[in-house]
XYZ file of N, CA and C in Angstrom:
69
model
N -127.641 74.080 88.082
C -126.469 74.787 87.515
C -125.554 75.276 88.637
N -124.084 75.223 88.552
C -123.348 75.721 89.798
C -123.053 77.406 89.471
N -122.969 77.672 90.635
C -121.849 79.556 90.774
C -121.578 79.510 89.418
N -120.527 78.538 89.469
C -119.349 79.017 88.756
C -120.060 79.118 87.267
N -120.865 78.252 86.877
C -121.127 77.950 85.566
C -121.892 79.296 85.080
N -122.511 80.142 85.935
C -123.669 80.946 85.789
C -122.684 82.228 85.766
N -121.836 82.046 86.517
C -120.790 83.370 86.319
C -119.794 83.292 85.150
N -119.374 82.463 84.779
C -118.284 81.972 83.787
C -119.340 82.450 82.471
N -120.729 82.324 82.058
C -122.024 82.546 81.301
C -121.804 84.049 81.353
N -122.351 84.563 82.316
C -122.654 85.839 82.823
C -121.173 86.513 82.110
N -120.310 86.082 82.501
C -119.142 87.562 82.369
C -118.812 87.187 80.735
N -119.171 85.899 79.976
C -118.828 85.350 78.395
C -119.772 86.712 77.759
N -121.108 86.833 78.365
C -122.199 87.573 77.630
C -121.755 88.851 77.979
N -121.164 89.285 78.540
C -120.734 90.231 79.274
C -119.845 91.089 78.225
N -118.685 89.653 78.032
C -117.626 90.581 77.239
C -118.029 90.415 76.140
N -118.799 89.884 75.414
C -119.562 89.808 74.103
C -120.243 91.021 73.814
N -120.963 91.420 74.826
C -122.037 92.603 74.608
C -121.368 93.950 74.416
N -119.629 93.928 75.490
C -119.227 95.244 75.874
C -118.334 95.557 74.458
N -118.382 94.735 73.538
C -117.193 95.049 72.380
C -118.118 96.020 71.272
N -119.454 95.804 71.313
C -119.993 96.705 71.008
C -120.866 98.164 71.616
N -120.676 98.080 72.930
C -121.050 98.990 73.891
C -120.122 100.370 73.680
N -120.579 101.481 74.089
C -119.487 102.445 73.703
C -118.917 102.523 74.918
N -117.495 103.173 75.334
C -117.080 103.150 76.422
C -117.312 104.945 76.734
């Protein structure tokens, strides 16, 4: 798997998770 693919993953789950996260 490259960088990019694992980060491009990483920050998708990221902003997925934070829409229900409280700020």
């Amino acid at each position: 798997m490259n960088g990019i693919a694992l980060t491009a993953m990483g920050v998708g789950w990221l902003l997925m998770h934070s829409q229900t996260a409280p700020r």
